[in-house]
Amino acid sequence: MSSGYHIVVCGSLVPDPLQVLEPVEGPDGPALENEMMIPAVLDPWAAHALYEAAHLAARTEGSRVWLVSIGPRARLQQLMMSIAQKVPFELVAADGPASGFTDARETAAALADLIESIDGLDRSRALIFGGRSSASRDAGVTMGMVGERLGVTDQFLAVDKLTVEDDGRLQIMERIEGGRYLVSVCQGPPLVCAWSTGELPEPPNNPQVGMQNMRTIMPALQKAKPVQLDAEGLSYVTVEIPKGKRDTRIERNMGAEDIAREIVEWVRG
Amino acid sequence: MEKILYLTQVEPGGELSSFALEVLSGAGRLARDLGCELAVGLVGAKADVQAAADSVAGCGAAAFLAVTGDEFAVSRHATDAAAFEALARNAEATIVLAPGTSRAARAMPGVAERLNGRIDSHITGTAITDGRPEVERWFYRQRMMGRLTRSQRPWLWLVDSGVFDAWEGEAGGATLEALDVPLPELRTRVVGVESPAAEEQTIRPDAELLFVAGAGWTKKQADGSTHVKEAETIIHDFLETTGASLGSSKSLVDQAGEGQEVISFMSHMNQVGQTGSTPRHPKGLATCCHGEEPHVVGWRFIKERRAVNLDPGCGWAQGKADVLYVADAFEVMRRVNELLKQG
Ligand SMILES: Cc1cc2nc3c(=O)[nH]c(=O)nc-3n(C[C@H](O)[C@H](O)[C@H](O)COP(=O)(O)OP(=O)(O)OC[C@H]3O[C@@H](n4cnc5c(N)ncnc54)[C@H](O)[C@@H]3O)c2cc1C
């Protein structure tokens, strides 16, 4: 019997969090000013999912990891330059928008189609990973819809830990309200795990891994089919940066005693 | 004509959380403003659901629908999705509102897919323009606000907390219509909830104050040394006397993975910001945080904001906080603790 997990990680690019973003009205609805020029990173929670996937695959013989990404082809190529050396994966890509203003359901449909097209993916061994929400749309609904389209109804959201038990069952810890965890045990794959931070730091760059990944990345980018995400039926009335800059009182010369008194009064008030 | 369904799970004991009651009042208002019918859908153990329905009997709902049973009482995607789907279908709802709890947030996307509907989450406001409902939500992690509408139905709304005032009204005897929902295949067993011990529980969503600690607490200080244990004591004492909730910058919680000495009661769960949480509290006090943009988005829903930092150029000085005290947080917070203890 074949063993190991077939881990599919859904994740794409988002603007580098340190960039200043300005919304503009584009031909197809809202967009970001200079969107194609803004330095991008792999969506942070999806990146955690990728590191967790690679870590699990490395410990479970026969496993494979695919990264499924929808984004403008040229930008995906740039993104790959920054993540290819992190962990081993095979890229599956489609050429389409990575904007926060696309509709989650259309994105989910396109992702599910891409996953279904993966050659060699054994769906009975599949762990469908992604981030708990993106740093662009920040909806937290895409993975649930991807799972549903693939017929996977064991789903977990905001996962920090996945442990393989001795009998092959999977224990999952999801973040819930009030700083607590919900602990569940699933019989095994297939399941959907939308990750929070997980437990692993960002791996250092490894040039060998990069070289190995590049063998699948370049053909995958060349093959990337265009996908149309029209946000049909969705209309934006306004998109704006909230004004409301605060008039900060800066106290440079106040003694610690006075500051402490003021803070205590404010806390109690 | 729209048909509104309000959906929520019921807490053990038959209570509806204040968050659930907030969204109920939002659903009621929407139905009134649109001049259409409201139905309430509840999921939980049988006795709990009846008690919950009775407690909101006066909310103006035309129907109270329920999915009950022990397996539906627990938080699990397969059962929650089956229950919510049945309720939405039965109510023939065109708009479904649910509080964006961890449970609804996990189940509702799949339900939207099953109903061939659309879903919006993290809704922070609603409006009606020319008879057309609109929702407000943030994009790019609290960095820009959008208002949008959709033509497709059903349209599922996961609403954030703090958007509406909690519903208050007459309790009574609600007539519950229980739906018969076959159990889906149960491949997942819920083990339970793991909470930190009460004294280590530093995340307190209902607290008046959010205290955010930054990496400065573990950095070398003026004397050339770090004082992590002292920082830990100061923060711990402050949380204990004020009941504040503890937040952290990313840098501070990341130090655990980097093998540095860390504040023991802090984890990634405390992190606020772009890749952390965006809690709601009336007040927030930031200490030793530089206040860069990915950090600042975590403060979006904090009303009054103050900060203590040695560096006047700290990000908070640029119009994000109400007051920035340029001072040593060790010295200030030590004294704050003393004053608080004096009563
Ligand atoms: C993809 C990505 C996602 C990110 N997500 C987040 C996020 O979710 N949340 C987040 O917070 N950050 C996030 N960041 C990181 C963010 O950009 C900042 O690097 C981080 O918030 C800085 O943390 P800090 O202010 O605690 O530490 P530092 O930048 O190290 O600042 C420490 C501060 O402490 C002050 N200080 C030192 N000693 C004292 C003292 N005795 N008294 C008073 N002040 C003192 C210093 O003046 C300094 O300003 C993210 C970054 C990236 C790239």
CSV table of C-alpha atoms in Angstrom, one decimal, chain B:
chain,number,residue,atom,x,y,z
B,1,MET,CA,-38.5,40.4,-1.1
B,2,GLU,CA,-35.6,39.4,1.1
B,3,LYS,CA,-36.0,36.8,3.9
B,4,ILE,CA,-33.6,37.2,6.8
B,5,LEU,CA,-32.3,34.3,8.8
B,6,TYR,CA,-30.3,34.8,12.0
B,7,LEU,CA,-28.2,31.8,12.8
B,8,THR,CA,-26.2,30.9,15.9
B,9,GLN,CA,-25.1,28.1,18.1
B,10,VAL,CA,-26.3,28.0,21.7
B,11,GLU,CA,-23.9,27.9,24.6
B,12,PRO,CA,-24.2,25.0,27.1
B,13,GLY,CA,-26.8,26.1,29.6
B,14,GLY,CA,-29.0,27.7,27.0
B,15,GLU,CA,-27.3,31.1,26.9
B,16,LEU,CA,-26.7,33.3,24.0
B,17,SER,CA,-23.5,35.2,24.2
B,18,SER,CA,-23.5,38.9,24.1
B,19,PHE,CA,-21.9,38.7,20.7
B,20,ALA,CA,-24.8,36.5,19.5
B,21,LEU,CA,-27.3,39.0,20.9
B,22,GLU,CA,-25.5,41.9,19.1
B,23,VAL,CA,-25.9,40.1,15.8
B,24,LEU,CA,-29.5,39.3,16.6
B,25,SER,CA,-30.3,43.0,17.0
B,26,GLY,CA,-28.5,43.7,13.7
B,27,ALA,CA,-30.6,41.0,12.0
B,28,GLY,CA,-33.8,42.4,13.5
B,29,ARG,CA,-32.9,45.9,12.4
B,30,LEU,CA,-32.2,44.7,8.8
B,31,ALA,CA,-35.5,42.9,8.7
B,32,ARG,CA,-37.3,46.0,9.9
B,33,ASP,CA,-35.5,48.4,7.6
B,34,LEU,CA,-36.2,46.1,4.6
B,35,GLY,CA,-39.8,45.4,5.7
B,36,CYS,CA,-39.3,41.7,5.5
B,37,GLU,CA,-39.5,38.6,7.7
B,38,LEU,CA,-36.9,37.5,10.2
B,39,ALA,CA,-36.4,33.8,11.3
B,40,VAL,CA,-34.1,32.6,14.0
B,41,GLY,CA,-32.2,29.4,13.6
B,42,LEU,CA,-30.5,27.8,16.6
B,43,VAL,CA,-28.1,24.9,17.0
B,44,GLY,CA,-27.3,23.0,20.2
B,45,ALA,CA,-28.5,20.5,22.7
B,46,LYS,CA,-32.3,20.3,22.9
B,47,ALA,CA,-32.9,21.8,26.3
B,48,ASP,CA,-30.4,24.5,25.7
B,49,VAL,CA,-32.0,25.6,22.4
B,50,GLN,CA,-35.4,25.9,23.9
B,51,ALA,CA,-34.1,28.0,26.7
B,52,ALA,CA,-32.2,30.2,24.3
B,53,ALA,CA,-35.3,30.6,22.0
B,54,ASP,CA,-37.4,31.6,25.1
B,55,SER,CA,-34.9,34.2,26.1
B,56,VAL,CA,-35.3,36.0,22.8
B,57,ALA,CA,-38.9,35.2,22.2
B,58,GLY,CA,-39.7,38.9,21.9
B,59,CYS,CA,-37.2,39.6,19.1
B,60,GLY,CA,-39.9,39.8,16.4
B,61,ALA,CA,-39.0,36.6,14.6
B,62,ALA,CA,-41.8,35.0,12.6
B,63,ALA,CA,-40.3,31.5,13.2
B,64,PHE,CA,-37.8,29.8,15.5
B,65,LEU,CA,-36.1,26.9,13.8
B,66,ALA,CA,-33.7,24.5,15.5
B,67,VAL,CA,-31.3,21.7,14.9
B,68,THR,CA,-30.8,19.8,18.2
B,69,GLY,CA,-28.9,16.8,19.4
B,70,ASP,CA,-25.8,16.0,21.3
B,71,GLU,CA,-23.7,15.6,18.2
B,72,PHE,CA,-24.9,19.0,16.9
B,73,ALA,CA,-24.0,20.6,20.2
B,74,VAL,CA,-20.3,20.3,19.8
B,75,SER,CA,-18.1,22.4,17.6
B,76,ARG,CA,-17.3,20.3,14.5
B,77,HIS,CA,-17.4,21.4,10.9
B,78,ALA,CA,-19.3,18.4,9.4
B,79,THR,CA,-22.2,18.7,11.9
B,80,ASP,CA,-22.2,22.5,12.1
B,81,ALA,CA,-22.3,22.8,8.3
B,82,ALA,CA,-25.1,20.2,8.0
B,83,ALA,CA,-27.2,22.1,10.7
B,84,PHE,CA,-26.6,25.5,9.2
B,85,GLU,CA,-27.4,24.3,5.7
B,86,ALA,CA,-30.7,22.7,6.8
B,87,LEU,CA,-31.7,25.9,8.7
B,88,ALA,CA,-30.9,28.2,5.7
B,89,ARG,CA,-32.7,25.9,3.3
B,90,ASN,CA,-35.8,25.5,5.5
B,91,ALA,CA,-36.1,29.2,6.1
B,92,GLU,CA,-35.6,29.9,2.4
B,93,ALA,CA,-33.4,32.7,3.5
B,94,THR,CA,-31.9,35.2,1.1
B,95,ILE,CA,-29.7,36.8,3.7
B,96,VAL,CA,-28.2,34.9,6.6
B,97,LEU,CA,-26.5,36.7,9.5
B,98,ALA,CA,-24.4,34.9,12.0
B,99,PRO,CA,-21.9,36.1,14.6
B,100,GLY,CA,-18.4,35.5,13.3
B,101,THR,CA,-17.5,33.0,16.0
B,102,SER,CA,-14.7,30.5,15.4
B,103,ARG,CA,-17.5,27.9,14.9
B,104,ALA,CA,-19.5,29.9,12.4
B,105,ALA,CA,-16.4,31.1,10.6
B,106,ARG,CA,-15.4,27.5,10.0
B,107,ALA,CA,-18.8,26.2,8.9
B,108,MET,CA,-20.4,29.0,6.9
B,109,PRO,CA,-18.1,29.0,3.9
B,110,GLY,CA,-18.9,25.4,3.1
B,111,VAL,CA,-22.6,26.2,3.7
B,112,ALA,CA,-22.4,29.1,1.2
B,113,GLU,CA,-20.9,26.7,-1.3
B,114,ARG,CA,-23.6,24.1,-0.8
B,115,LEU,CA,-26.3,26.7,-1.2
B,116,ASN,CA,-24.7,28.1,-4.3
B,117,GLY,CA,-24.6,31.4,-2.4
B,118,ARG,CA,-22.0,34.0,-1.6
B,119,ILE,CA,-20.4,34.9,1.8
B,120,ASP,CA,-18.8,38.0,3.3
B,121,SER,CA,-17.0,37.8,6.6
B,122,HIS,CA,-15.6,40.3,9.2
B,123,ILE,CA,-18.6,42.6,8.5
B,124,THR,CA,-18.1,45.8,10.6
B,125,GLY,CA,-21.1,47.8,9.4
B,126,THR,CA,-24.3,47.5,7.3
B,127,ALA,CA,-26.4,50.0,5.4
B,128,ILE,CA,-29.3,50.1,3.0
B,129,THR,CA,-29.2,52.3,-0.1
B,130,ASP,CA,-32.2,52.5,-2.4
B,131,GLY,CA,-33.6,49.4,-0.8
B,132,ARG,CA,-30.4,47.5,-1.4
B,133,PRO,CA,-28.4,46.0,1.5
B,134,GLU,CA,-24.7,46.8,1.7
B,135,VAL,CA,-22.0,45.6,4.0
B,136,GLU,CA,-18.8,47.2,5.2
B,137,ARG,CA,-15.6,45.2,5.7
B,138,TRP,CA,-11.9,45.8,5.8
B,139,PHE,CA,-9.4,44.7,3.1
B,140,TYR,CA,-5.7,44.2,3.3
B,141,ARG,CA,-5.9,43.4,7.0
B,142,GLN,CA,-7.6,46.5,8.4
B,143,ARG,CA,-5.8,48.8,6.0
B,144,MET,CA,-8.7,49.9,3.9
B,145,MET,CA,-12.4,49.9,4.3
B,146,GLY,CA,-14.8,48.8,1.5
B,147,ARG,CA,-18.5,49.0,1.2
B,148,LEU,CA,-20.1,46.4,-1.1
B,149,THR,CA,-23.3,44.8,-2.3
B,150,ARG,CA,-24.1,41.6,-4.1
B,151,SER,CA,-26.8,40.5,-6.5
B,152,GLN,CA,-26.6,36.8,-5.7
B,153,ARG,CA,-28.7,35.1,-3.1
B,154,PRO,CA,-28.4,33.6,-0.6
B,155,TRP,CA,-25.9,36.0,0.8
B,156,LEU,CA,-24.3,34.9,4.1
B,157,TRP,CA,-22.9,37.5,6.5
B,158,LEU,CA,-20.4,36.7,9.2
B,159,VAL,CA,-20.6,39.8,11.4
B,160,ASP,CA,-17.8,41.0,13.8
B,161,SER,CA,-18.4,41.8,17.4
B,162,GLY,CA,-18.9,45.4,18.5
B,163,VAL,CA,-21.0,46.4,15.5
B,164,PHE,CA,-24.5,46.4,17.0
B,165,ASP,CA,-25.7,46.9,20.6
B,166,ALA,CA,-26.8,43.6,22.1
B,167,TRP,CA,-30.5,42.8,21.8
B,168,GLU,CA,-32.5,43.4,24.9
B,169,GLY,CA,-36.2,42.5,25.2
B,170,GLU,CA,-38.9,40.3,26.5
B,171,ALA,CA,-38.4,36.7,27.2
B,172,GLY,CA,-41.3,34.4,26.7
B,173,GLY,CA,-42.4,31.0,25.3
B,174,ALA,CA,-41.0,30.5,21.8
B,175,THR,CA,-42.5,27.8,19.6
B,176,LEU,CA,-39.6,25.9,18.2
B,177,GLU,CA,-39.7,24.1,15.0
B,178,ALA,CA,-37.1,21.3,15.2
B,179,LEU,CA,-35.7,20.1,11.9
B,180,ASP,CA,-34.8,16.6,11.4
B,181,VAL,CA,-31.2,16.6,10.1
B,182,PRO,CA,-29.5,13.3,9.4
B,183,LEU,CA,-26.1,13.1,11.0
B,184,PRO,CA,-23.3,13.3,8.4
B,185,GLU,CA,-20.4,10.8,8.6
B,186,LEU,CA,-18.5,11.5,11.7
B,187,ARG,CA,-14.8,11.1,11.0
B,188,THR,CA,-13.8,13.8,13.6
B,189,ARG,CA,-14.2,13.4,17.3
B,190,VAL,CA,-14.1,16.5,19.4
B,191,VAL,CA,-11.8,15.9,22.4
B,192,GLY,CA,-12.5,19.2,24.2
B,193,VAL,CA,-11.3,22.7,24.9
B,194,GLU,CA,-7.8,23.3,26.2
B,195,SER,CA,-7.6,26.5,28.2
B,196,PRO,CA,-4.5,27.8,30.0
B,197,ALA,CA,-4.8,27.7,33.8
B,198,ALA,CA,-6.9,30.6,35.0
B,199,GLU,CA,-3.8,32.5,36.3
B,200,GLU,CA,-2.0,32.0,33.0
B,201,GLN,CA,-5.0,33.1,31.0
B,202,THR,CA,-3.9,36.4,29.6
B,203,ILE,CA,-6.3,36.8,26.7
B,204,ARG,CA,-9.4,38.4,28.0
B,205,PRO,CA,-11.7,39.6,25.2
B,206,ASP,CA,-14.1,41.4,27.6
B,207,ALA,CA,-11.4,43.4,29.3
B,208,GLU,CA,-11.6,47.2,29.4
B,209,LEU,CA,-7.9,47.5,28.6
B,210,LEU,CA,-5.5,45.8,26.2
B,211,PHE,CA,-1.9,45.9,27.3
B,212,VAL,CA,0.5,45.3,24.5
B,213,ALA,CA,4.1,44.4,25.2
B,214,GLY,CA,6.8,44.8,22.5
B,215,ALA,CA,10.2,43.4,22.0
B,216,GLY,CA,11.8,46.3,23.9
B,217,TRP,CA,10.9,44.4,27.2
B,218,THR,CA,13.6,41.8,26.4
B,219,LYS,CA,16.2,44.1,24.8
B,220,LYS,CA,19.4,45.3,26.4
B,221,GLN,CA,18.6,48.3,28.6
B,222,ALA,CA,20.6,51.4,29.5
B,223,ASP,CA,22.8,49.3,31.9
B,224,GLY,CA,23.8,47.1,29.0
B,225,SER,CA,21.9,44.0,30.2
B,226,THR,CA,18.5,42.5,29.6
B,227,HIS,CA,16.0,42.2,32.4
B,228,VAL,CA,13.5,39.6,31.1
B,229,LYS,CA,12.5,38.2,34.5
B,230,GLU,CA,11.8,41.7,35.8
B,231,ALA,CA,9.8,42.5,32.7
B,232,GLU,CA,7.8,39.4,33.3
B,233,THR,CA,7.0,40.3,36.9
B,234,ILE,CA,6.0,43.9,36.0
B,235,ILE,CA,3.7,42.7,33.2
B,236,HIS,CA,2.3,39.9,35.3
B,237,ASP,CA,1.5,42.3,38.2
B,238,PHE,CA,-0.1,44.8,36.0
B,239,LEU,CA,-2.4,42.2,34.4
B,240,GLU,CA,-3.3,40.9,37.8
B,241,THR,CA,-4.3,44.2,39.3
B,242,THR,CA,-6.1,45.6,36.2
B,243,GLY,CA,-7.6,42.5,34.6
B,244,ALA,CA,-6.2,43.7,31.3
B,245,SER,CA,-5.9,41.5,28.3
B,246,LEU,CA,-2.3,40.9,27.1
B,247,GLY,CA,-1.3,41.5,23.5
B,248,SER,CA,2.2,41.3,22.0
B,249,SER,CA,4.1,42.4,19.0
B,250,LYS,CA,5.2,39.8,16.5
B,251,SER,CA,8.9,40.4,17.4
B,252,LEU,CA,8.4,39.5,21.0
B,253,VAL,CA,6.5,36.2,20.5
B,254,ASP,CA,8.8,35.2,17.6
B,255,GLN,CA,11.7,35.2,20.1
B,256,ALA,CA,10.6,31.9,21.5
B,257,GLY,CA,11.3,30.2,18.1
B,258,GLU,CA,14.7,32.0,18.0
B,259,GLY,CA,15.8,30.4,21.3
B,260,GLN,CA,16.0,33.7,23.2
B,261,GLU,CA,14.9,34.3,26.8
B,262,VAL,CA,11.2,35.1,26.6
B,263,ILE,CA,8.3,36.1,28.7
B,264,SER,CA,6.9,32.8,29.9
B,265,PHE,CA,3.2,33.4,29.7
B,266,MET,CA,3.2,34.7,26.2
B,267,SER,CA,2.6,32.8,22.9
B,268,HIS,CA,1.6,33.5,19.3
B,269,MET,CA,-2.0,33.6,20.6
B,270,ASN,CA,-1.2,37.0,22.2
B,271,GLN,CA,0.1,38.5,19.0
B,272,VAL,CA,-1.8,41.5,17.6
B,273,GLY,CA,-1.4,42.8,14.1
B,274,GLN,CA,-1.2,41.8,10.5
B,275,THR,CA,-0.6,38.2,11.3
B,276,GLY,CA,-2.1,38.3,14.7
B,277,SER,CA,-5.5,39.3,16.1
B,278,THR,CA,-7.4,42.6,15.9
B,279,PRO,CA,-9.1,42.7,19.3
B,280,ARG,CA,-11.7,45.1,20.4
B,281,HIS,CA,-11.2,47.0,23.7
B,282,PRO,CA,-12.1,50.5,24.8
B,283,LYS,CA,-8.5,51.2,25.8
B,284,GLY,CA,-5.1,50.1,24.8
B,285,LEU,CA,-1.6,50.7,26.3
B,286,ALA,CA,1.4,49.9,24.2
B,287,THR,CA,4.8,49.5,25.9
B,288,CYS,CA,8.1,49.0,24.2
B,289,CYS,CA,6.5,48.6,20.8
B,290,HIS,CA,7.9,50.3,17.8
B,291,GLY,CA,4.5,50.6,16.2
B,292,GLU,CA,5.2,49.7,12.6
B,293,GLU,CA,2.3,49.3,10.2
B,294,PRO,CA,1.9,45.5,10.5
B,295,HIS,CA,1.7,46.0,14.2
B,296,VAL,CA,-0.6,49.0,14.1
B,297,VAL,CA,-3.3,47.2,12.1
B,298,GLY,CA,-3.9,45.2,15.3
B,299,TRP,CA,-5.1,48.4,17.0
B,300,ARG,CA,-7.8,49.2,14.5
B,301,PHE,CA,-10.6,48.6,16.9
B,302,ILE,CA,-9.0,50.0,20.1
B,303,LYS,CA,-10.6,53.3,20.9
B,304,GLU,CA,-8.3,55.2,23.3
B,305,ARG,CA,-4.6,54.5,22.7
B,306,ARG,CA,-1.5,55.4,24.7
B,307,ALA,CA,2.1,54.3,24.4
B,308,VAL,CA,5.3,54.3,26.4
B,309,ASN,CA,8.5,54.2,24.4
B,310,LEU,CA,12.0,55.5,24.9
B,311,ASP,CA,12.1,56.6,21.2
B,312,PRO,CA,10.0,59.7,20.3
B,313,GLY,CA,10.3,58.5,16.7
B,314,CYS,CA,8.3,55.4,17.5
B,315,GLY,CA,5.5,54.7,15.0
B,316,TRP,CA,2.9,55.7,17.5
B,317,ALA,CA,4.2,59.3,17.4
B,318,GLN,CA,2.8,59.6,13.9
B,319,GLY,CA,-0.8,60.1,14.6
B,320,LYS,CA,-1.7,56.6,15.7
B,321,ALA,CA,-1.8,57.0,19.5
B,322,ASP,CA,-3.6,59.7,21.6
B,323,VAL,CA,-0.6,60.0,23.9
B,324,LEU,CA,3.0,58.9,23.6
B,325,TYR,CA,5.1,59.0,26.7
B,326,VAL,CA,8.7,59.1,25.9
B,327,ALA,CA,10.1,57.2,28.9
B,328,ASP,CA,11.5,54.0,30.3
B,329,ALA,CA,8.6,51.5,30.5
B,330,PHE,CA,10.3,49.6,33.3
B,331,GLU,CA,10.4,52.7,35.5
B,332,VAL,CA,6.9,53.8,34.5
B,333,MET,CA,5.1,50.5,34.8
B,334,ARG,CA,6.9,49.6,38.1
B,335,ARG,CA,5.5,52.9,39.5
B,336,VAL,CA,2.1,52.3,37.9
B,337,ASN,CA,1.9,48.9,39.7
B,338,GLU,CA,2.8,50.5,43.0
B,339,LEU,CA,0.1,53.1,42.6
B,340,LEU,CA,-2.5,50.6,41.6
B,341,LYS,CA,-1.7,48.4,44.7
B,342,GLN,CA,-2.0,51.4,46.9
B,343,GLY,CA,-5.6,51.7,45.7
